[in-house]
PDB file of C-alpha atoms in Angstrom:
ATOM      1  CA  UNK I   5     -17.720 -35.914  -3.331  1.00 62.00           C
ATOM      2  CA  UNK I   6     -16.329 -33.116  -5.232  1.00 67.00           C
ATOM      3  CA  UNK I   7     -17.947 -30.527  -3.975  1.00 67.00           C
ATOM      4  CA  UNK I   8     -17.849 -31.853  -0.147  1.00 70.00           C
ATOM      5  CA  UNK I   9     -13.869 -31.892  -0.780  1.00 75.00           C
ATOM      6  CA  UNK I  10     -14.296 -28.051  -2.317  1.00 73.00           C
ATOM      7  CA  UNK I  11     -16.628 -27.165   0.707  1.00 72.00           C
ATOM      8  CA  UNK I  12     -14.295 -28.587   3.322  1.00 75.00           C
ATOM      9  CA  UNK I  13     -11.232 -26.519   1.677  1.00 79.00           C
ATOM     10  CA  UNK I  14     -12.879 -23.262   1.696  1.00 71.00           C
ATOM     11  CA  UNK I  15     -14.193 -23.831   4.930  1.00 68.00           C
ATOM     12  CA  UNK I  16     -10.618 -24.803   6.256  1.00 73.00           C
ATOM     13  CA  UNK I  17      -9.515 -21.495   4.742  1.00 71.00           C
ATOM     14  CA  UNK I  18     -12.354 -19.718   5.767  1.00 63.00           C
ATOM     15  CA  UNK I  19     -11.630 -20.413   9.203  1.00 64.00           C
ATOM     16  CA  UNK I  20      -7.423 -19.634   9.067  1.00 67.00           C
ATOM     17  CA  UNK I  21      -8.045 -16.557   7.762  1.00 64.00           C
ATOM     18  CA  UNK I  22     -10.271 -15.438  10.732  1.00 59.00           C
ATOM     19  CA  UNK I  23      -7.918 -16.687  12.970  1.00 66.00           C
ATOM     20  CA  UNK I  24      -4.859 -14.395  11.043  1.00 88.00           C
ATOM     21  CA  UNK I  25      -6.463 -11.133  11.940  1.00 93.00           C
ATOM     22  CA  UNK I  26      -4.007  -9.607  14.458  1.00 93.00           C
ATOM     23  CA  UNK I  27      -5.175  -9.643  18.409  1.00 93.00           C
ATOM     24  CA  UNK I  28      -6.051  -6.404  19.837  1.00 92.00           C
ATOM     25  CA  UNK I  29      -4.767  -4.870  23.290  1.00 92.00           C
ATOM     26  CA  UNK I  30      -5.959  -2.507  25.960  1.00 95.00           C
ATOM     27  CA  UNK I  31      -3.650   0.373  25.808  1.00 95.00           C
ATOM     28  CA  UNK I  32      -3.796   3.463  27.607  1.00 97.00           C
ATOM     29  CA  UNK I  33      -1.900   6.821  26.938  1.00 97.00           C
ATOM     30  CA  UNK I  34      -1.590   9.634  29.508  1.00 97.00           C
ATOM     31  CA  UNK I  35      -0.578  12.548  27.173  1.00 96.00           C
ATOM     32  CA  UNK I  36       0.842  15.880  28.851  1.00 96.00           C
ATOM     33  CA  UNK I  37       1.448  18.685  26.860  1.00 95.00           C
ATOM     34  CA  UNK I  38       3.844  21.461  28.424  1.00 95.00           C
ATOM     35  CA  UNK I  39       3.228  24.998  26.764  1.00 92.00           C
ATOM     36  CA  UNK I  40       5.086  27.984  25.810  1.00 87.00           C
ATOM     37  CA  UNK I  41       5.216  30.993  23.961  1.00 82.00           C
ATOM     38  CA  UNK I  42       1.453  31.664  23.352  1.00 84.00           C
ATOM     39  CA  UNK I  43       0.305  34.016  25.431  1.00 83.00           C
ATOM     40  CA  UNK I  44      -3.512  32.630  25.159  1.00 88.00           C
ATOM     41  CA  UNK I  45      -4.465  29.205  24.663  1.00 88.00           C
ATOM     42  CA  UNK I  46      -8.315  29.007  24.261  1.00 91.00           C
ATOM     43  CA  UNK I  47      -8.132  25.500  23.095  1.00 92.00           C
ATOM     44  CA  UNK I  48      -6.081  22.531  23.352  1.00 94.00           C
ATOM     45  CA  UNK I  49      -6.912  19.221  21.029  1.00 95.00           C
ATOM     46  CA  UNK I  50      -5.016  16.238  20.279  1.00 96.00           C
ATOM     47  CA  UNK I  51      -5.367  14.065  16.818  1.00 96.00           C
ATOM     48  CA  UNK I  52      -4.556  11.351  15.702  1.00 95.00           C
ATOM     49  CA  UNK I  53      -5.953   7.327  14.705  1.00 93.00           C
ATOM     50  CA  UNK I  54      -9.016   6.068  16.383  1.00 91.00           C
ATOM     51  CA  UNK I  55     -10.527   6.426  18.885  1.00 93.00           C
ATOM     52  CA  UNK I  56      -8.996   9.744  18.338  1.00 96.00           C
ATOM     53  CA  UNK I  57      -9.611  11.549  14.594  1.00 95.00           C
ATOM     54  CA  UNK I  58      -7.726  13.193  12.399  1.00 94.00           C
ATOM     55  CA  UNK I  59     -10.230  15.565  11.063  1.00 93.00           C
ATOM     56  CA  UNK I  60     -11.325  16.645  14.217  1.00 94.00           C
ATOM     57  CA  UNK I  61     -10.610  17.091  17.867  1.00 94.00           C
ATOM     58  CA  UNK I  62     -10.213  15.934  21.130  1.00 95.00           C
ATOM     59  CA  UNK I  63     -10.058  18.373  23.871  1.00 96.00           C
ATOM     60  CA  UNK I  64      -7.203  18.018  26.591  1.00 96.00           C
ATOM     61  CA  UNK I  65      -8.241  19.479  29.913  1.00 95.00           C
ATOM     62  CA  UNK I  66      -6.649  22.136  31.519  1.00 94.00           C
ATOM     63  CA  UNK I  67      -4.292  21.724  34.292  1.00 94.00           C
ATOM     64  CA  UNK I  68      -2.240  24.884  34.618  1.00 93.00           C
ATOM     65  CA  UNK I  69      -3.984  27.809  32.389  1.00 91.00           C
ATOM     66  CA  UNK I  70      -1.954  28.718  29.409  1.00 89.00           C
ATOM     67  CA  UNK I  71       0.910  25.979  30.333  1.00 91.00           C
ATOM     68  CA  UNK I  72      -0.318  22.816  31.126  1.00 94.00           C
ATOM     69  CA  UNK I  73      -2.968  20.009  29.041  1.00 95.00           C
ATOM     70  CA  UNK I  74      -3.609  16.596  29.522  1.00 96.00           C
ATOM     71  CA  UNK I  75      -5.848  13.862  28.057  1.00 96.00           C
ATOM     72  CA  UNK I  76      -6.106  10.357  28.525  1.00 97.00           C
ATOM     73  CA  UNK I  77      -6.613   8.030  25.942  1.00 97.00           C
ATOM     74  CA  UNK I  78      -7.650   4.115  25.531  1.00 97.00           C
ATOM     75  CA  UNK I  79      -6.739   2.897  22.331  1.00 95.00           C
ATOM     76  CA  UNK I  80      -7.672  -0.838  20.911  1.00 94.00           C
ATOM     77  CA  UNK I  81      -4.722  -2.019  18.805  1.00 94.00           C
ATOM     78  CA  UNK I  82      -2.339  -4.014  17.648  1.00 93.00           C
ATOM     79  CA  UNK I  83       0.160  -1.997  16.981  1.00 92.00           C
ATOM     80  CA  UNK I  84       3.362  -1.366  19.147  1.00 92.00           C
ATOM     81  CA  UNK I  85       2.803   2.293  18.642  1.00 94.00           C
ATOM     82  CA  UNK I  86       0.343   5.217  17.956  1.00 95.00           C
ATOM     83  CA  UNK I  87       0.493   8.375  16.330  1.00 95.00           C
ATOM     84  CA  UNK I  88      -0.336  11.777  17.514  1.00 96.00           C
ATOM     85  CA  UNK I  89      -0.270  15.713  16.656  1.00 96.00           C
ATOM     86  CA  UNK I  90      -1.626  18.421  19.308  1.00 95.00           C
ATOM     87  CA  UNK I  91      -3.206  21.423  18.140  1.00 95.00           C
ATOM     88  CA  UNK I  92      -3.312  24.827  19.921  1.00 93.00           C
ATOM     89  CA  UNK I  93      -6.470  27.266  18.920  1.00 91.00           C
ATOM     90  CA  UNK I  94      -6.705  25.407  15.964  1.00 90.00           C
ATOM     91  CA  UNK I  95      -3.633  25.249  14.857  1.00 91.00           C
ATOM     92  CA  UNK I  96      -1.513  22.005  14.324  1.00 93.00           C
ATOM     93  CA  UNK I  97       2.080  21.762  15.899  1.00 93.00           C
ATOM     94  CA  UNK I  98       5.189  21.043  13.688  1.00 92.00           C
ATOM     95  CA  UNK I  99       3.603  21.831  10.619  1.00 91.00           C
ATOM     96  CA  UNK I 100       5.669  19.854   8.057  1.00 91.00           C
ATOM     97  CA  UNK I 101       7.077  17.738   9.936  1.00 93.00           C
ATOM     98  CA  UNK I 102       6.182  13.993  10.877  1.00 94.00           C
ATOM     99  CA  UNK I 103       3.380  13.111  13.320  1.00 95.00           C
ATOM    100  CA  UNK I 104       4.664  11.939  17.003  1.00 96.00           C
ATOM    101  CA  UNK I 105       5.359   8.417  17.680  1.00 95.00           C
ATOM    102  CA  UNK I 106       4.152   6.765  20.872  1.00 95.00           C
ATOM    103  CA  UNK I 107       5.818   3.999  21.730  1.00 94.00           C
ATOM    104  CA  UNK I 108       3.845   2.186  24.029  1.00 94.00           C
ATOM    105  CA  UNK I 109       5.547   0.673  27.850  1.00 93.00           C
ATOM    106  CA  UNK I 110       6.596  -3.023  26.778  1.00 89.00           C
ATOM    107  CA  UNK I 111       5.663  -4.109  30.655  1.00 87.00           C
ATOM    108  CA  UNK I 112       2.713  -1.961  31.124  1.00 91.00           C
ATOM    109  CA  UNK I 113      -1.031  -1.013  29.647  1.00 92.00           C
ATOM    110  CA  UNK I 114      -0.409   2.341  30.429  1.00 96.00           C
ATOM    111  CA  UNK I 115       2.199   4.654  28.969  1.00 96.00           C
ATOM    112  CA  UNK I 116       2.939   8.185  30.277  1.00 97.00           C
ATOM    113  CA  UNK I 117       3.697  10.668  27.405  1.00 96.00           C
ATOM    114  CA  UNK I 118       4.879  13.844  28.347  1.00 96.00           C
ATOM    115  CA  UNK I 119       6.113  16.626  25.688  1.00 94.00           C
ATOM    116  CA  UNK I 120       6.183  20.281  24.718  1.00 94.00           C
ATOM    117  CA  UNK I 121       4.259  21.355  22.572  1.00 93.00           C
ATOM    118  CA  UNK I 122       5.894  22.242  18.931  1.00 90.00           C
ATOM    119  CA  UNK I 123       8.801  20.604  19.894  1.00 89.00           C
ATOM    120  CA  UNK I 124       9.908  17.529  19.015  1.00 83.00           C
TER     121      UNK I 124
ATOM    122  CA  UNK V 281      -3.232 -25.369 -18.182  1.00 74.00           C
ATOM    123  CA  UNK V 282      -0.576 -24.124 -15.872  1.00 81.00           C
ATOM    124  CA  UNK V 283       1.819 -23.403 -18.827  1.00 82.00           C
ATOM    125  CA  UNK V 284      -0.924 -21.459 -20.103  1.00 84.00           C
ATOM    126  CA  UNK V 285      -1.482 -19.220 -17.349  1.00 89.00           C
ATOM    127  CA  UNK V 286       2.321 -18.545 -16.842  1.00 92.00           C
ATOM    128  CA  UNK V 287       3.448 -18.180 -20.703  1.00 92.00           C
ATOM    129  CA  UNK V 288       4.306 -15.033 -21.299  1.00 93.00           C
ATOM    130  CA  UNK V 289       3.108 -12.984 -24.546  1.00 94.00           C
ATOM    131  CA  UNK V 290       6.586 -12.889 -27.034  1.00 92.00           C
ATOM    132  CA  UNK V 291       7.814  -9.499 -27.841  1.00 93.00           C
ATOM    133  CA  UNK V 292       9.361  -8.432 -30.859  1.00 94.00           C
ATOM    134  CA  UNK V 293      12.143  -6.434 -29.618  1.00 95.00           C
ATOM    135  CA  UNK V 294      14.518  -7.182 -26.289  1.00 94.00           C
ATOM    136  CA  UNK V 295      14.485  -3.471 -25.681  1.00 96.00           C
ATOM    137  CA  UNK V 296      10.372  -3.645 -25.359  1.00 95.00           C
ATOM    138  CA  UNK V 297      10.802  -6.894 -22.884  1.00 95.00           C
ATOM    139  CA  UNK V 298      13.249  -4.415 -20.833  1.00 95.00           C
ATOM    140  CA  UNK V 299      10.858  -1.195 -20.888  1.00 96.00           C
ATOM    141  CA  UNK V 300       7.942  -3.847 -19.555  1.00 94.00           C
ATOM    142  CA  UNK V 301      10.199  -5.004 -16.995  1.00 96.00           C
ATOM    143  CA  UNK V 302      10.680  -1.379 -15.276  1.00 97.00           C
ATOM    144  CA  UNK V 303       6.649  -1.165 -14.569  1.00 96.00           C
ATOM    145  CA  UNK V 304       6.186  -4.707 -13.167  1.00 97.00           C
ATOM    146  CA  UNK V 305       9.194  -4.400 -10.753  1.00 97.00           C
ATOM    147  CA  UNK V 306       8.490  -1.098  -9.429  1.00 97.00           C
ATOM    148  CA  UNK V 307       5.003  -1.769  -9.023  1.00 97.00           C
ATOM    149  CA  UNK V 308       5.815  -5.564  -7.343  1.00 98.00           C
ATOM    150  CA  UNK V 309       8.446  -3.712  -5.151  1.00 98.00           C
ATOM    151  CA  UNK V 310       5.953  -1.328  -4.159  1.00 97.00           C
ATOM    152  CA  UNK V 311       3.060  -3.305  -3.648  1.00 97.00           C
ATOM    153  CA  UNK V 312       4.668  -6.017  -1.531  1.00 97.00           C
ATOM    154  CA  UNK V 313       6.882  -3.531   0.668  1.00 97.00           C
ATOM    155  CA  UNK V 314       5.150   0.445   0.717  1.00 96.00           C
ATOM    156  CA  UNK V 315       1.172  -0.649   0.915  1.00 96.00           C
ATOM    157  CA  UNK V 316       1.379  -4.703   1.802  1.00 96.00           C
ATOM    158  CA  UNK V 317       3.510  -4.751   4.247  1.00 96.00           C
ATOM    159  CA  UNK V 318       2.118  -2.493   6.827  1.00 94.00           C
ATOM    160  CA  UNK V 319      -0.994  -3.908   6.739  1.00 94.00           C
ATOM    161  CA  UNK V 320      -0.071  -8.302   6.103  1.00 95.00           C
ATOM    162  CA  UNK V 321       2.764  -9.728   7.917  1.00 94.00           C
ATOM    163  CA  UNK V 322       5.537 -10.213   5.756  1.00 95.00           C
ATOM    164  CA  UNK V 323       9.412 -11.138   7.335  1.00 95.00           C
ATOM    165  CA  UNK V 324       9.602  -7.096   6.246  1.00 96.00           C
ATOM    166  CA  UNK V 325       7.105  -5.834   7.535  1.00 95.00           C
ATOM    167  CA  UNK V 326       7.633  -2.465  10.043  1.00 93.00           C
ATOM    168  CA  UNK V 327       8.224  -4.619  13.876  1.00 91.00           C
ATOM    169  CA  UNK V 328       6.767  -1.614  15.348  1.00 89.00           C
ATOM    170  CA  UNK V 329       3.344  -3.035  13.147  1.00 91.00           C
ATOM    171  CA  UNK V 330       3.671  -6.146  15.830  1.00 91.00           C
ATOM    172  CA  UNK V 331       1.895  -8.202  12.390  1.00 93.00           C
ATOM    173  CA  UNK V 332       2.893 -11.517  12.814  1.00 92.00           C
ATOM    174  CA  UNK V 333       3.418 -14.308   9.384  1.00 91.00           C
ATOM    175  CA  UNK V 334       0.482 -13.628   7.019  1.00 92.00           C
ATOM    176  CA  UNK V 335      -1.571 -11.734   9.664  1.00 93.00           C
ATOM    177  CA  UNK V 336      -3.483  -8.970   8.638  1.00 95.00           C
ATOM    178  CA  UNK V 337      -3.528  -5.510  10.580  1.00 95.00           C
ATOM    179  CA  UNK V 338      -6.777  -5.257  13.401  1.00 93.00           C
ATOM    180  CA  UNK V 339      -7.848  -2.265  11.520  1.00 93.00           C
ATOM    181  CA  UNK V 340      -7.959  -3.686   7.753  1.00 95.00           C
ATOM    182  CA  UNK V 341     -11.280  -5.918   8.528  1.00 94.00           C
ATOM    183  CA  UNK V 342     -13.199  -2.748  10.020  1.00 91.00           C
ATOM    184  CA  UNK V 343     -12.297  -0.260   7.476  1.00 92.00           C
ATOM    185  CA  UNK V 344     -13.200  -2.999   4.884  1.00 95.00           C
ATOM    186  CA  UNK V 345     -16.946  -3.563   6.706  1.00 94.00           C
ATOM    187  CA  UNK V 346     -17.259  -0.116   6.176  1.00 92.00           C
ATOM    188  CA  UNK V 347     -17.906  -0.468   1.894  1.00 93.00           C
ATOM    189  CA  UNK V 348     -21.391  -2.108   2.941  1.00 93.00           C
ATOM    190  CA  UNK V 349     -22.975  -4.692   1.267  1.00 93.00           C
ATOM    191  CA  UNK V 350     -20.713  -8.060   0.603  1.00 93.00           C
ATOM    192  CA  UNK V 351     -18.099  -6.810   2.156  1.00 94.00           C
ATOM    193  CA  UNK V 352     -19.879  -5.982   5.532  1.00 94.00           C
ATOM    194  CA  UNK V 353     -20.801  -9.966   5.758  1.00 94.00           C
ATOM    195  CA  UNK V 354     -17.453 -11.267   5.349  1.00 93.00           C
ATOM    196  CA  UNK V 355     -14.780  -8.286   6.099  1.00 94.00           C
ATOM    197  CA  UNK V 356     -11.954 -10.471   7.003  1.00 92.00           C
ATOM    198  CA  UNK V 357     -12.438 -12.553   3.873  1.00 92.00           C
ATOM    199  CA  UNK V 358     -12.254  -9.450   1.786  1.00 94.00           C
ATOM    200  CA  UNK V 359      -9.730  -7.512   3.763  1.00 95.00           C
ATOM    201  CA  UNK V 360      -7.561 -10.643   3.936  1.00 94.00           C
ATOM    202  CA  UNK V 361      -7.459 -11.152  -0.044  1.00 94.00           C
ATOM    203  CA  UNK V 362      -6.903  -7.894  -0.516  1.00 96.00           C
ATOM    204  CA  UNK V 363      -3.657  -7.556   1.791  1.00 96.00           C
ATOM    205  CA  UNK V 364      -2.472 -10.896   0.649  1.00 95.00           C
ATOM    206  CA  UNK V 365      -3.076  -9.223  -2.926  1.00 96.00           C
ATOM    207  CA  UNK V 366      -0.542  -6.781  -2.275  1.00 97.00           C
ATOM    208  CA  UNK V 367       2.045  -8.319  -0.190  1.00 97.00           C
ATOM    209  CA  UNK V 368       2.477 -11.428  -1.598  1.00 96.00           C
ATOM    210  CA  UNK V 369       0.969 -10.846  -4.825  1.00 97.00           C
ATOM    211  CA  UNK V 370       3.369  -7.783  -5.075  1.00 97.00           C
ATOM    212  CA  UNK V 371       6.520  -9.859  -4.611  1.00 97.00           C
ATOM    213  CA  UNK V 372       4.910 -12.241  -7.216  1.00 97.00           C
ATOM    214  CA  UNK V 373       4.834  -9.274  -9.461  1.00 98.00           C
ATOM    215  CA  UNK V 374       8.327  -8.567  -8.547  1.00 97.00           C
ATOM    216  CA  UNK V 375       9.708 -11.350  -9.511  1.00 97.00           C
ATOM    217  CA  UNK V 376       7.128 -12.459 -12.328  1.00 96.00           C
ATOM    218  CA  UNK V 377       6.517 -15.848 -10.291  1.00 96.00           C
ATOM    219  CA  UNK V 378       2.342 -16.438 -11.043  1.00 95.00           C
ATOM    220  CA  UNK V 379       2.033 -12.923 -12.487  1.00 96.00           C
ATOM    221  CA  UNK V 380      -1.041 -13.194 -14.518  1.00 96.00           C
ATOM    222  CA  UNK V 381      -2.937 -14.823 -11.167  1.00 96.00           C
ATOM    223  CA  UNK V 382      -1.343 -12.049  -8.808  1.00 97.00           C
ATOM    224  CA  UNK V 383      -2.351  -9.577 -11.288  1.00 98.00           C
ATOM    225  CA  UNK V 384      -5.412 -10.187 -10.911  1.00 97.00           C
ATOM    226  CA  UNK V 385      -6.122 -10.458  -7.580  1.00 97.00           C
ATOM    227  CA  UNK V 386      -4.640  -6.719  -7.990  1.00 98.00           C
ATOM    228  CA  UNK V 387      -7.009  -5.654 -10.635  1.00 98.00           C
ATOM    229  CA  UNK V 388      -9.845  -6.545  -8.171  1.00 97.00           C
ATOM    230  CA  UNK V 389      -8.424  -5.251  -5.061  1.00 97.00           C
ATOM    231  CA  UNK V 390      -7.225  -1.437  -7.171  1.00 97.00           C
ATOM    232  CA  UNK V 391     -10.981  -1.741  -8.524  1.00 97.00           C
ATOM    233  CA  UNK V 392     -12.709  -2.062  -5.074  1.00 96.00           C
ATOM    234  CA  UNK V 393     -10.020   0.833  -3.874  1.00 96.00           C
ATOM    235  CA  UNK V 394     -10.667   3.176  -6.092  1.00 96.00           C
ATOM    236  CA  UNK V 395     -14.683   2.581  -6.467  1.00 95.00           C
ATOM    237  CA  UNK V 396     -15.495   1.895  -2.235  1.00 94.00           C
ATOM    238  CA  UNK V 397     -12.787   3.746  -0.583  1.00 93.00           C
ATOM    239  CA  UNK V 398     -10.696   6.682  -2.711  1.00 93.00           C
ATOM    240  CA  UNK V 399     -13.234   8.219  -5.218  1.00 93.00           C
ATOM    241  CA  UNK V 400     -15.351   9.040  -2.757  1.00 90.00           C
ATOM    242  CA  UNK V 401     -12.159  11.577  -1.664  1.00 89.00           C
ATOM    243  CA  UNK V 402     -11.811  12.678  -5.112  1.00 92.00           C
ATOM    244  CA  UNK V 403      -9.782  11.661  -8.114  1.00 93.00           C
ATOM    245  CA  UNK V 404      -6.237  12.492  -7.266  1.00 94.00           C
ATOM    246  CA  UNK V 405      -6.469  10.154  -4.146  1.00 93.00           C
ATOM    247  CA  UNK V 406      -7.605   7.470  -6.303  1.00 95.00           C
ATOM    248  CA  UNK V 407      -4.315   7.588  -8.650  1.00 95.00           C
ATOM    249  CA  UNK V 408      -1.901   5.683  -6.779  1.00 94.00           C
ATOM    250  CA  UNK V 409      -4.913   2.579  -7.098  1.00 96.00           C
ATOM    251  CA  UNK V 410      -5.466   3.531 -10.798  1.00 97.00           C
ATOM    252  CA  UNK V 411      -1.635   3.537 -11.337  1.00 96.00           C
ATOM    253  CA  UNK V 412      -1.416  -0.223  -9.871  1.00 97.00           C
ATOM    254  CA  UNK V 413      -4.991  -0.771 -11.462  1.00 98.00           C
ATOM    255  CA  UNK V 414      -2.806  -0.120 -15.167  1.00 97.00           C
ATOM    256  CA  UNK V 415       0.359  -2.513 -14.618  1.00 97.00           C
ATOM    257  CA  UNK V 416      -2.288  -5.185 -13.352  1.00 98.00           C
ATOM    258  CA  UNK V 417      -3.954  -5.201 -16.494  1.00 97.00           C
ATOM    259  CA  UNK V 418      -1.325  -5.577 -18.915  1.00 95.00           C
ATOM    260  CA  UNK V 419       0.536  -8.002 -16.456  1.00 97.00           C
ATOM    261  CA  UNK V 420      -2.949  -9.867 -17.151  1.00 97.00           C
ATOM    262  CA  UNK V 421      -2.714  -9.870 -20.410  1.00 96.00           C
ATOM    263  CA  UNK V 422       0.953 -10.063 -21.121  1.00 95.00           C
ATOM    264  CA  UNK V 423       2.306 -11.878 -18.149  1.00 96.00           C
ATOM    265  CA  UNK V 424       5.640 -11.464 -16.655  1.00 95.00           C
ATOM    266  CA  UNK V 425       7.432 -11.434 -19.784  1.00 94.00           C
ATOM    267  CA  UNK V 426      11.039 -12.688 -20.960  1.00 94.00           C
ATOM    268  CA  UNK V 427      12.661 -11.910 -17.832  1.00 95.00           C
ATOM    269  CA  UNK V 428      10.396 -13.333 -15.395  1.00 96.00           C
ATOM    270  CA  UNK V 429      10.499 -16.290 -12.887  1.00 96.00           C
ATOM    271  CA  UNK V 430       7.205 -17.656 -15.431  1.00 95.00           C
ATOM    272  CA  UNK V 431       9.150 -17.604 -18.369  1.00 95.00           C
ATOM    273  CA  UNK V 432      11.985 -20.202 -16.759  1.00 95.00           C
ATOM    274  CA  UNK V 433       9.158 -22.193 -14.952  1.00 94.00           C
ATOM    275  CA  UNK V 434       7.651 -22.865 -18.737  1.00 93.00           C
ATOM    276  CA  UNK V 435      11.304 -23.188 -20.240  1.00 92.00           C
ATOM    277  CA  UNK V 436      11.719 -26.506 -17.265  1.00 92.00           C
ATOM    278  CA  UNK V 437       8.426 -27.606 -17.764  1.00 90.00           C
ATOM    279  CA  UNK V 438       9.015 -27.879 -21.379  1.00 89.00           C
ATOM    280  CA  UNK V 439      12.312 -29.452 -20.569  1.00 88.00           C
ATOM    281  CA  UNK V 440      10.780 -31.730 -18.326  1.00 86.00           C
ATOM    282  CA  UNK V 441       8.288 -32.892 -21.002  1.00 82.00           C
ATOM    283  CA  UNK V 442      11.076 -33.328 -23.881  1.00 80.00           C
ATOM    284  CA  UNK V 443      12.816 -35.817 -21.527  1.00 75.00           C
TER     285      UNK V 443
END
């Protein structure tokens, strides 16, 4: 009887803490990145927390040569928010400073992000 | 039993019960705001973190799975305790309410930390888990001390028992 009461407990909190895992959303980020002031952009990368990485990178595709990038992203989260940092022949934008935030639209799955890059 | 576990260990000198307390509050304060909070919903927890009461963040189960092993059969078990650990068990430290049981449930989430996920990276990423790893222990041991919420739950229950 003991046990069965033991068993039933766990199980009961077994079961509550699978259902307090937080619910994952759809969201998707359309990231454009405006350049200026290098004269040759080979590469243009974006980091940041899965799907992206931060240890390596994800190639935006070129819209204007040398002044225009863009990359869509689907993230599965929880969060509010992501967290991003773009990266120009290797080399990471606002060095020192704090990744960007991306809010994401309250009413929408899809959030438009446009910036420059190395500028906050 | 109960007095047992929250009794804390006398020390000689006020001065020693007032050095002890600096560890245990920092580390509580810590714990239950800087790494529990993010990740377990607590009424401070970051909004932007969307965690709601006692939730624990979508990514904490996955990046648990990853040790291998136990861990990969029951991920939200593990990565449950070991949020609840730190965000509830830190504000137990804080205030030295149930320290010696939320102590523990520190030592084993610092040692699965520092052994699964940070050693692997090398030893200076595991020292914030060794640092909490340290206070656990002698929490363990010594439990919340003088000034602790323990030491006036035993001071009632012994008044409750003279009556």
């Amino acid at each position: 009887m003991q046990y069965f009461k033991y068993s039933l407990i766990a199980a009961i909190l077994c079961i509550y803490m699978a259902a307090c895992v937080q619910p994952v959303h759809k969201k998707v980020v359309v990231y454009t990145v405006k350049v200026s002031g290098i004269d040759s952009v080979e590469m243009m990368a974006i980091r940041g927390p899965k799907p992206l990485s931060w240890n390596s990178d994800s190639v935006l595709t070129t819209i204007i040569p040398d002044s225009l990038y863009t990359i869509t992203v689907t993230y599965l989260t929880g969060y509010n928010f992501t967290e991003a940092k773009f990266v120009a022949n290797g080399n990471f934008e606002l060095k020192g400073k704090d990744n960007r935030t991306i809010d994401f639209a309250p009413n929408s799955d899809t959030t438009f992000y446009n910036c420059v890059f190395d500028k906050e | 039993m109960l007095k047992k576990l929250l009794q804390p260990l006398p020390l000689a000198y006020w001065w020693q019960e007032i050095l002890l307390l600096f560890p245990r509050i920092i580390s509580g304060y810590l714990l239950t705001v800087e790494f529990g909070s993010p990740k377990f919903g607590m009424p401070w927890s970051p909004a932007k973190n969307n965690l709601g009461l006692f939730e624990v963040a979508f990514w904490f189960p996955s990046d648990v799975s990853e040790f291998g092993g136990l861990f990969a059969s029951f991920p939200v078990f593990f990565a449950w305790m070991a949020a609840f650990a730190e965000a509830v068990g830190g504000l137990g430290i804080l205030l030295g309410f149930n320290t010696r049981v939320f102590a523990f449930l520190n030592i084993c989430t610092m040692l699965v930390a520092i052994f699964w996920q940070q050693l692997p990276n090398g030893m200076w990423n595991a020292l914030p888990a060794l640092g909490f790893l340290w206070v656990s222990i002698y929490l363990t041991i010594m439990g919340g001390g003088k000034y602790s919420a323990d030491k006036l739950l035993v001071h009632l229950i012994n008044k409750n028992k003279n009556q």
